[in-house]
Short mmCIF file of C-alpha atoms and ligand atoms in Angstrom, two decimals:
data_model
loop_
_atom_site.label_atom_id
_atom_site.label_comp_id
_atom_site.label_asym_id
_atom_site.label_seq_id
_atom_site.Cartn_x
_atom_site.Cartn_y
_atom_site.Cartn_z
CA MET A 1 17.95 -3.51 216.76
CA SER A 2 16.56 0.29 216.46
CA GLU A 3 15.46 0.84 219.98
CA THR A 4 17.41 3.03 222.10
CA PRO A 5 18.05 3.23 226.06
CA GLY A 6 15.32 6.22 225.90
CA GLY A 7 13.05 4.40 223.86
CA ARG A 8 13.77 6.29 220.43
CA GLU A 9 14.64 4.68 217.21
CA ALA A 10 17.82 5.74 215.80
CA GLY A 11 20.67 3.09 215.11
CA GLY A 12 22.69 3.23 212.29
CA ALA A 13 23.83 5.59 208.95
CA ASP A 14 20.23 5.51 207.37
CA GLY A 15 18.92 6.24 211.08
CA LEU A 16 20.98 9.69 211.18
CA GLU A 17 19.71 10.60 207.77
CA ARG A 18 16.25 10.00 208.97
CA LEU A 19 16.87 11.85 212.07
CA ILE A 20 18.27 15.02 209.86
CA ASP A 21 15.40 14.80 207.56
CA ASP A 22 13.11 14.86 210.73
CA THR A 23 14.84 17.78 212.14
CA ALA A 24 15.01 20.00 209.10
CA ARG A 25 11.35 19.03 208.98
CA ARG A 26 10.69 20.08 212.51
CA PHE A 27 12.53 23.59 211.72
CA GLY A 28 10.44 23.75 208.46
CA ALA A 29 7.15 23.83 210.69
CA ARG A 30 8.60 26.11 213.35
CA PHE A 31 9.86 28.65 211.23
CA GLY A 32 8.77 28.62 208.05
CA ARG A 33 11.95 28.33 206.19
CA GLU A 34 14.35 25.87 205.10
CA PRO A 35 17.48 25.33 207.22
CA VAL A 36 20.66 25.89 205.70
CA TRP A 37 23.11 24.40 208.05
CA VAL A 38 23.37 20.85 209.40
CA ALA A 39 25.75 19.41 212.41
CA SER A 40 25.21 15.65 213.83
CA ALA A 41 27.63 14.85 216.89
CA PRO A 42 27.48 11.72 218.13
CA GLY A 43 27.21 10.32 222.41
CA ARG A 44 29.90 7.68 223.25
CA VAL A 45 29.85 4.74 225.07
CA ASN A 46 33.20 3.95 227.25
CA LEU A 47 34.36 0.39 226.81
CA ILE A 48 36.86 0.60 229.59
CA GLY A 49 39.01 3.31 231.04
CA GLU A 50 36.95 5.45 233.70
CA HIS A 51 37.71 8.54 235.75
CA THR A 52 41.12 8.16 234.13
CA ASP A 53 40.91 11.00 231.57
CA TYR A 54 41.12 13.90 234.40
CA ASN A 55 44.33 11.73 235.58
CA ALA A 56 46.15 12.05 232.62
CA GLY A 57 45.64 8.34 231.93
CA PHE A 58 44.02 6.12 229.06
CA VAL A 59 40.37 5.62 228.02
CA LEU A 60 38.68 3.41 225.69
CA PRO A 61 35.33 4.60 224.07
CA MET A 62 33.63 4.45 221.02
CA ALA A 63 31.02 7.13 219.11
CA ILE A 64 27.91 5.52 218.82
CA ASP A 65 24.84 5.58 216.53
CA ARG A 66 22.86 8.14 218.57
CA TRP A 67 23.25 12.02 217.78
CA CYS A 68 22.29 15.03 218.38
CA VAL A 69 21.32 16.75 215.10
CA CYS A 70 21.40 20.63 215.01
CA VAL A 71 19.99 22.46 211.91
CA ALA A 72 19.98 26.16 211.58
CA ALA A 73 19.59 29.27 209.24
CA SER A 74 20.36 32.77 209.64
CA ALA A 75 18.37 34.87 211.93
CA THR A 76 15.79 37.31 211.11
CA SER A 77 15.23 39.15 214.18
CA GLY A 78 18.69 40.14 214.55
CA LYS A 79 18.68 37.82 217.80
CA SER A 80 19.37 33.93 217.80
CA LEU A 81 16.42 31.49 218.74
CA LEU A 82 17.82 28.23 220.04
CA VAL A 83 15.07 25.29 220.34
CA ALA A 84 15.26 22.29 222.30
CA ALA A 85 12.65 20.47 220.09
CA ASP A 86 12.56 17.26 222.31
CA ILE A 87 11.67 18.95 225.47
CA ASP A 88 9.96 21.99 223.60
CA ARG A 89 11.80 24.97 224.79
CA SER A 90 13.63 27.96 223.52
CA VAL A 91 15.66 30.67 224.47
CA GLU A 92 16.32 33.87 222.68
CA VAL A 93 19.99 35.32 222.76
CA SER A 94 22.07 37.55 221.32
CA LEU A 95 25.07 35.43 220.22
CA ALA A 96 27.39 38.76 219.60
CA ASP A 97 26.48 39.80 223.30
CA LEU A 98 27.47 36.45 224.64
CA VAL A 99 30.77 36.68 222.83
CA VAL A 100 31.56 39.53 224.68
CA ARG A 101 29.99 38.21 228.06
CA ARG A 102 30.78 34.43 228.01
CA HIS A 103 30.05 32.51 230.70
CA ALA A 104 29.34 35.24 232.87
CA ALA A 105 25.88 35.18 231.04
CA ALA A 106 25.64 31.31 231.66
CA ALA A 107 23.61 32.02 234.87
CA GLU A 108 20.73 33.84 232.90
CA LEU A 109 20.42 30.58 230.50
CA PRO A 110 18.27 27.34 231.33
CA ALA A 111 20.08 24.23 231.78
CA TRP A 112 20.00 22.83 228.60
CA ALA A 113 21.08 25.86 226.65
CA LYS A 114 24.26 26.63 228.57
CA TYR A 115 25.98 23.51 226.52
CA LEU A 116 24.42 24.34 223.16
CA ALA A 117 25.25 28.22 223.52
CA GLY A 118 28.32 27.71 225.86
CA ALA A 119 29.70 25.63 222.88
CA MET A 120 28.76 27.64 220.22
CA VAL A 121 30.36 31.08 221.80
CA GLU A 122 33.50 29.11 223.07
CA ARG A 123 33.76 27.63 219.62
CA LEU A 124 33.34 31.36 218.12
CA HIS A 125 36.04 32.61 220.46
CA GLY A 126 38.50 29.18 219.61
CA LEU A 127 38.09 30.47 215.98
CA GLY A 128 39.21 33.79 216.74
CA ALA A 129 35.99 35.93 217.49
CA GLU A 130 37.19 38.21 220.18
CA SER A 131 34.98 41.02 222.33
CA GLY A 132 32.33 42.15 219.89
CA GLY A 133 33.13 40.05 217.20
CA ARG A 134 36.35 41.53 215.50
CA GLY A 135 38.49 38.60 213.50
CA VAL A 136 35.37 36.38 212.95
CA ALA A 137 31.74 37.54 212.11
CA VAL A 138 29.76 36.59 214.88
CA PRO A 139 26.10 35.20 213.17
CA GLU A 140 23.18 35.18 214.81
CA LEU A 141 21.01 31.83 214.08
CA ASP A 142 17.57 30.23 214.40
CA VAL A 143 18.74 27.00 215.76
CA LEU A 144 16.79 23.75 216.32
CA ALA A 145 18.24 20.91 218.04
CA VAL A 146 16.92 17.21 218.59
CA SER A 147 18.87 14.27 220.05
CA THR A 148 18.47 10.18 220.66
CA VAL A 149 21.28 10.17 222.71
CA PRO A 150 19.36 9.86 226.38
CA VAL A 151 20.09 12.58 228.82
CA GLY A 152 21.70 11.82 232.25
CA GLY A 153 22.19 8.36 230.87
CA GLY A 154 26.04 8.23 230.99
CA LEU A 155 26.30 8.43 227.17
CA SER A 156 27.54 11.85 226.99
CA SER A 157 24.30 13.62 225.82
CA SER A 158 26.23 16.67 226.75
CA ALA A 159 29.14 16.42 224.95
CA ALA A 160 26.88 15.75 221.68
CA ILE A 161 25.18 18.86 222.06
CA GLU A 162 27.85 20.83 222.48
CA THR A 163 29.93 19.26 219.46
CA ALA A 164 27.12 19.83 217.35
CA GLY A 165 26.51 23.18 218.49
CA ALA A 166 30.71 23.93 217.86
CA VAL A 167 30.46 22.47 214.29
CA LEU A 168 27.44 24.22 213.49
CA ILE A 169 29.47 27.28 214.05
CA GLU A 170 32.03 25.89 211.87
CA ALA A 171 29.57 25.07 208.96
CA VAL A 172 28.21 28.68 209.30
CA LEU A 173 31.84 30.44 209.45
CA GLY A 174 33.10 27.86 206.18
CA ALA A 175 36.20 25.88 205.93
CA GLU A 176 38.57 28.55 205.44
CA ALA A 177 37.83 30.34 208.98
CA VAL A 178 37.96 26.80 210.43
CA GLY A 179 41.34 25.92 208.80
CA GLU A 180 40.23 22.65 208.05
CA SER A 181 42.18 21.58 205.12
CA ALA A 182 45.12 24.47 203.92
CA GLY A 183 44.03 23.32 200.52
CA SER A 184 47.33 20.98 200.30
CA ARG A 185 47.53 18.27 197.96
CA ASN A 186 49.39 16.23 200.65
CA ALA A 187 46.92 13.99 201.99
CA GLY A 188 49.03 13.64 205.33
CA ALA A 189 49.12 16.91 205.90
CA ASP A 190 45.28 17.38 205.75
CA ALA A 191 44.51 14.64 208.02
CA THR A 192 46.94 16.15 210.39
CA ALA A 193 45.31 19.50 210.02
CA ALA A 194 42.01 18.01 210.54
CA ASP A 195 43.00 16.14 213.83
CA ALA A 196 44.41 19.32 214.90
CA VAL A 197 40.57 21.16 214.32
CA ARG A 198 38.86 18.24 216.08
CA LEU A 199 41.34 18.64 219.15
CA ALA A 200 41.02 22.65 219.43
CA ARG A 201 37.26 22.14 218.84
CA ALA A 202 37.20 19.24 221.82
CA LEU A 203 39.00 21.77 224.17
CA ASP A 204 36.49 24.58 223.13
CA CYS A 205 33.40 22.20 223.93
CA GLN A 206 35.36 20.90 227.47
CA ARG A 207 35.60 24.58 228.23
CA ALA A 208 31.75 25.05 227.45
CA GLU A 209 31.11 22.22 229.97
CA HIS A 210 33.56 23.54 232.71
CA ARG A 211 32.57 27.16 232.40
CA TRP A 212 29.09 27.38 231.53
CA ALA A 213 27.66 23.92 232.89
CA GLY A 214 29.82 23.92 235.85
CA VAL A 215 30.80 20.09 235.13
CA PRO A 216 34.38 19.81 235.77
CA CYS A 217 34.87 17.05 233.07
CA GLY A 218 37.66 15.41 231.49
CA LEU A 219 38.23 15.71 227.65
CA MET A 220 36.90 11.95 226.58
CA ASP A 221 33.68 12.82 225.59
CA GLN A 222 34.06 15.60 223.40
CA LEU A 223 37.20 13.60 221.83
CA ALA A 224 35.00 10.64 221.22
CA SER A 225 32.41 12.76 219.49
CA SER A 226 34.74 14.44 217.13
CA PHE A 227 37.25 11.54 216.39
CA GLY A 228 34.72 8.74 216.40
CA GLN A 229 35.16 6.28 213.70
CA ALA A 230 32.72 3.61 212.56
CA GLY A 231 33.57 -0.25 213.54
CA HIS A 232 36.43 1.28 215.65
CA GLY A 233 37.14 2.07 219.24
CA LEU A 234 39.49 5.04 220.55
CA LEU A 235 42.12 4.24 222.52
CA ILE A 236 42.87 7.79 224.14
CA ASP A 237 46.09 8.63 226.16
CA CYS A 238 45.09 11.60 227.74
CA ARG A 239 48.43 12.76 228.71
CA ASP A 240 48.73 14.55 225.34
CA ASN A 241 45.45 13.29 223.64
CA THR A 242 47.21 11.15 221.15
CA ILE A 243 44.60 8.81 219.44
CA GLU A 244 44.94 5.21 218.18
CA ARG A 245 41.64 3.78 216.46
CA VAL A 246 41.24 0.05 217.62
CA PRO A 247 39.14 -2.48 215.15
CA LEU A 248 36.15 -4.00 217.23
CA PRO A 249 35.08 -7.12 216.63
CA SER A 250 32.39 -7.82 214.00
CA PRO A 251 28.72 -7.51 215.02
CA ASP A 252 28.02 -11.48 214.07
CA ARG A 253 30.76 -11.98 216.40
CA ALA A 254 30.18 -9.68 219.29
CA VAL A 255 27.70 -6.99 219.84
CA VAL A 256 27.86 -3.75 222.33
CA LEU A 257 24.89 -3.30 224.40
CA VAL A 258 23.99 -0.61 226.61
CA VAL A 259 21.51 -1.31 229.64
CA ASN A 260 19.94 2.06 230.86
CA SER A 261 19.47 1.78 234.35
CA GLY A 262 16.51 4.25 234.67
CA VAL A 263 18.80 5.95 237.43
CA ARG A 264 19.34 9.09 236.16
CA HIS A 265 23.06 10.62 237.15
CA ALA A 266 23.89 14.12 237.43
CA LEU A 267 27.42 15.12 237.48
CA ALA A 268 26.98 18.47 238.22
CA SER A 269 26.04 17.37 241.53
CA GLY A 270 29.27 17.48 243.22
CA GLU A 271 30.04 13.87 243.50
CA TYR A 272 32.28 13.83 240.17
CA ALA A 273 34.11 17.06 241.31
CA LYS A 274 35.04 15.50 244.55
CA ARG A 275 36.65 12.33 242.92
CA ARG A 276 38.78 14.85 240.86
CA ALA A 277 39.71 16.71 244.16
CA VAL A 278 40.70 13.34 246.25
CA CYS A 279 42.62 12.73 242.98
CA ARG A 280 44.25 16.15 242.64
CA GLY A 281 44.91 16.03 246.76
CA ALA A 282 46.40 12.12 246.33
CA ALA A 283 48.78 13.47 243.43
CA ALA A 284 50.01 16.70 245.77
CA ALA A 285 51.05 13.92 248.45
CA LEU A 286 52.91 12.11 246.45
CA GLY A 287 54.78 14.71 244.50
CA VAL A 288 53.58 14.25 241.06
CA ARG A 289 51.79 16.40 238.61
CA THR A 290 49.23 13.71 237.81
CA LEU A 291 48.33 10.15 238.99
CA ARG A 292 49.57 8.87 235.59
CA GLU A 293 52.98 9.17 236.88
CA ILE A 294 52.26 6.67 239.63
CA ASP A 295 52.33 2.62 239.68
CA THR A 296 52.04 0.21 242.25
CA GLY A 297 54.20 0.92 245.46
CA ALA A 298 54.42 2.98 248.43
CA TRP A 299 51.49 5.22 248.79
CA GLY A 300 52.08 5.89 252.87
CA ALA A 301 51.72 9.49 252.32
CA LEU A 302 47.99 9.08 251.43
CA ASP A 303 44.79 8.53 253.55
CA ALA A 304 42.47 5.59 253.19
CA GLU A 305 40.13 7.34 250.43
CA GLN A 306 42.97 8.52 248.57
CA ILE A 307 44.77 5.14 248.37
CA ARG A 308 41.15 3.81 247.12
CA CYS A 309 40.98 5.96 244.11
CA VAL A 310 44.94 5.88 243.25
CA ARG A 311 44.54 2.16 243.37
CA HIS A 312 41.50 2.56 241.15
CA VAL A 313 43.00 4.99 238.67
CA VAL A 314 46.43 3.28 238.24
CA SER A 315 44.79 -0.45 238.07
CA GLU A 316 42.07 1.13 235.17
CA ASN A 317 45.00 2.54 233.02
CA ALA A 318 46.61 -0.90 233.29
CA ARG A 319 43.18 -2.58 232.27
CA VAL A 320 42.59 -0.50 229.34
CA LEU A 321 45.79 -1.15 227.94
CA ARG A 322 45.48 -5.09 228.56
CA ALA A 323 41.70 -4.82 226.78
CA VAL A 324 43.34 -3.30 223.61
CA GLU A 325 46.18 -6.07 223.43
CA ALA A 326 43.27 -8.57 223.97
CA LEU A 327 41.11 -7.04 221.21
CA ARG A 328 43.76 -7.11 219.23
CA ALA A 329 44.44 -10.61 219.71
CA ASP A 330 40.73 -11.07 219.24
CA ASP A 331 40.62 -12.48 222.57
CA LEU A 332 37.03 -11.36 223.69
CA GLU A 333 36.95 -13.54 226.94
CA ALA A 334 39.78 -11.36 228.31
CA VAL A 335 38.66 -8.11 227.46
CA GLY A 336 35.15 -9.03 229.27
CA ARG A 337 36.98 -10.51 232.53
CA LEU A 338 38.87 -6.78 232.51
CA MET A 339 35.35 -5.18 232.02
CA VAL A 340 34.22 -6.87 235.14
CA GLU A 341 36.91 -5.90 237.07
CA SER A 342 36.85 -2.33 235.72
CA HIS A 343 33.24 -2.15 237.42
CA ASN A 344 34.45 -4.25 240.58
CA SER A 345 36.96 -1.50 241.04
CA LEU A 346 34.80 1.53 240.17
CA ARG A 347 32.34 -0.03 242.81
CA ASP A 348 34.29 -0.97 245.68
CA ASP A 349 37.69 1.50 245.13
CA TYR A 350 36.24 4.46 243.23
CA ARG A 351 33.01 4.03 244.71
CA VAL A 352 31.05 5.61 241.70
CA SER A 353 28.47 2.76 240.87
CA CYS A 354 24.94 2.30 242.43
CA ALA A 355 22.97 -0.85 243.44
CA GLU A 356 20.87 -0.73 240.17
CA LEU A 357 24.03 -0.87 238.09
CA ASP A 358 25.93 -3.49 240.16
CA ALA A 359 22.46 -5.74 239.55
CA ILE A 360 22.57 -5.21 236.02
CA VAL A 361 26.48 -5.92 235.54
CA GLU A 362 25.68 -9.33 237.80
CA MET A 363 22.87 -10.49 236.04
CA ALA A 364 24.64 -9.70 232.66
CA ALA A 365 27.95 -11.27 233.37
CA ALA A 366 26.10 -14.58 234.65
CA THR A 367 24.64 -14.80 231.54
CA PRO A 368 25.80 -17.56 229.05
CA GLY A 369 27.44 -15.86 225.60
CA VAL A 370 28.14 -12.37 227.65
CA PHE A 371 31.63 -11.71 227.82
CA GLY A 372 31.72 -9.01 230.06
CA ALA A 373 30.14 -5.63 231.74
CA ARG A 374 30.44 -2.86 233.51
CA MET A 375 29.19 0.64 234.50
CA THR A 376 29.91 3.14 231.92
CA GLY A 377 30.56 7.14 231.83
CA GLY A 378 30.49 9.04 235.32
CA GLY A 379 28.54 6.43 237.29
CA PHE A 380 25.83 7.33 240.37
CA GLY A 381 23.35 5.77 237.39
CA GLY A 382 23.13 5.52 233.98
CA CYS A 383 23.98 2.98 231.92
CA ALA A 384 26.04 -0.23 232.04
CA VAL A 385 27.78 -1.59 228.92
CA VAL A 386 27.74 -5.04 228.19
CA LEU A 387 29.84 -7.23 225.69
CA ALA A 388 28.15 -10.06 224.26
CA THR A 389 27.12 -12.36 221.47
CA PRO A 390 24.31 -11.86 219.36
CA GLU A 391 22.66 -14.73 221.01
CA ALA A 392 23.09 -13.59 224.31
CA TYR A 393 21.80 -10.24 223.20
CA GLU A 394 18.36 -12.16 222.56
CA THR A 395 18.43 -13.85 225.93
CA LEU A 396 19.22 -10.70 227.77
CA SER A 397 16.50 -8.41 226.07
CA ARG A 398 14.25 -11.43 226.98
CA THR A 399 15.43 -11.95 230.54
CA LEU A 400 17.31 -8.97 231.96
CA PRO A 401 13.89 -6.49 232.26
CA ASP A 402 11.97 -8.94 234.55
CA GLY A 403 15.04 -9.55 236.68
CA TYR A 404 16.15 -6.34 236.93
CA ARG A 405 12.48 -5.27 238.33
CA ALA A 406 12.38 -7.79 240.41
CA ARG A 407 15.48 -7.01 241.99
CA THR A 408 15.12 -3.09 241.86
CA GLY A 409 11.88 -2.35 241.36
CA ARG A 410 12.71 -0.51 238.32
CA ALA A 411 11.93 -0.67 234.31
CA CYS A 412 15.57 -0.64 232.46
CA GLU A 413 15.81 -0.34 229.08
CA ILE A 414 18.10 -2.44 226.53
CA GLY A 415 19.66 -2.15 223.19
CA THR A 416 22.84 -2.31 220.87
CA VAL A 417 24.79 0.61 220.06
CA ARG A 418 27.28 0.52 216.84
CA ALA A 419 30.64 2.11 216.89
CA SER A 420 30.13 5.24 214.54
CA ASP A 421 31.84 8.20 212.85
CA GLY A 422 32.19 11.25 214.56
CA VAL A 423 30.69 14.37 214.20
CA SER A 424 29.91 15.73 210.42
CA GLY A 425 28.76 18.79 209.57
CA GLY A 426 27.97 21.55 206.62
CA LEU A 427 25.57 22.79 204.17
CA LEU A 428 22.09 21.04 204.04
C1 GLA B 501 32.22 11.81 232.40
C2 GLA B 501 33.14 12.99 231.85
C3 GLA B 501 34.56 12.12 231.26
C4 GLA B 501 34.90 10.93 232.19
C5 GLA B 501 33.77 10.17 232.55
C6 GLA B 501 34.40 8.89 233.64
O1 GLA B 501 31.66 11.14 231.46
O2 GLA B 501 32.95 13.70 231.37
O3 GLA B 501 35.28 13.25 231.05
O4 GLA B 501 35.50 11.59 233.29
O5 GLA B 501 33.07 10.56 233.30
O6 GLA B 501 35.14 8.50 233.16
#
């Protein structure tokens, strides 16, 4: 399967190679010279554990074979030119100036550039660039970005852009500035150092999203884009950001499908922030720092909305852990049931689904060979994720688009995604 929701060809490692070649070619056509550095960061699909990350809970995302690829060379004009080739937009910025002004300058940037410039600048700060560029020399770069992660689809197109931007900066500054490996002969110590870099990078990217783009997201997406591993989901404990890699079933037994509802979600629109505020208020009313500290019991101090939200978070955390146990026991029926329970909880208690996502989940779950389905990501539109046998995928790709159109009047796109490695970057 090589169609993405979003309609572009993409999947698999060879898909990434092709995408990098194509991006480098477009850079050459635009700038009349070869790019020097590259960074490729994946989107993610969340298998289960929704709206739990900012409540210090559990999530189980996987990085997918859809990427944002950025290529770059040193600027020749003394200023940086950032090009979003997919939408044919560009913006000229001075990174040296942005490093000083930081997100105070965000309002001057078009929406797409807030993610890219924001992440590049926050990463420069994370690596020690101070006002005026002391410590780390601030480069000026010509950058061209393309992405096969559908925008507004709930597959973390924003985290993919941020992570690619951050790793592009790392590639330009070089391994020594990043401290990826202290050059030790101890593989364990190097792995720990690499994980520390990944976590610091994810936090820098999250800062870009909070401060530059104005979305108060959790850390799941940025962690998934950095830590992803082919064939694995990532069980993340968002209390301390520890990550366990959980093997996923082989594709001949079960495939992960993504169905794009065609309804664009906009987390910046306020509903996401509202849910965060309700959770914060509920935790304060219960006298705890985060909802992770709550289990079933007396929630008498809460109003009806808070009770619904807390019930979702507490039950969702338990579902993530049960899903991981079921995956380890190869009990895909149980995983699927938990996915459907998760969806129902997001629909009825957390209230972040929509009629279109409900329709997809209902139709998919009723199809023989489908283990389970649920909305994925922030909600209010975007994608559903489905776990199904390869045969059920064939059936769904024949029947779901017509059924969906009959019920909603809309077109949906359906495709498989593979659990992929996290971001990579360096010299081209
Ligand atoms: C968005 C955010 C994540 C997470 C999900 C909901 O994707 O970026 O941090 O909160 O919504 O699970």
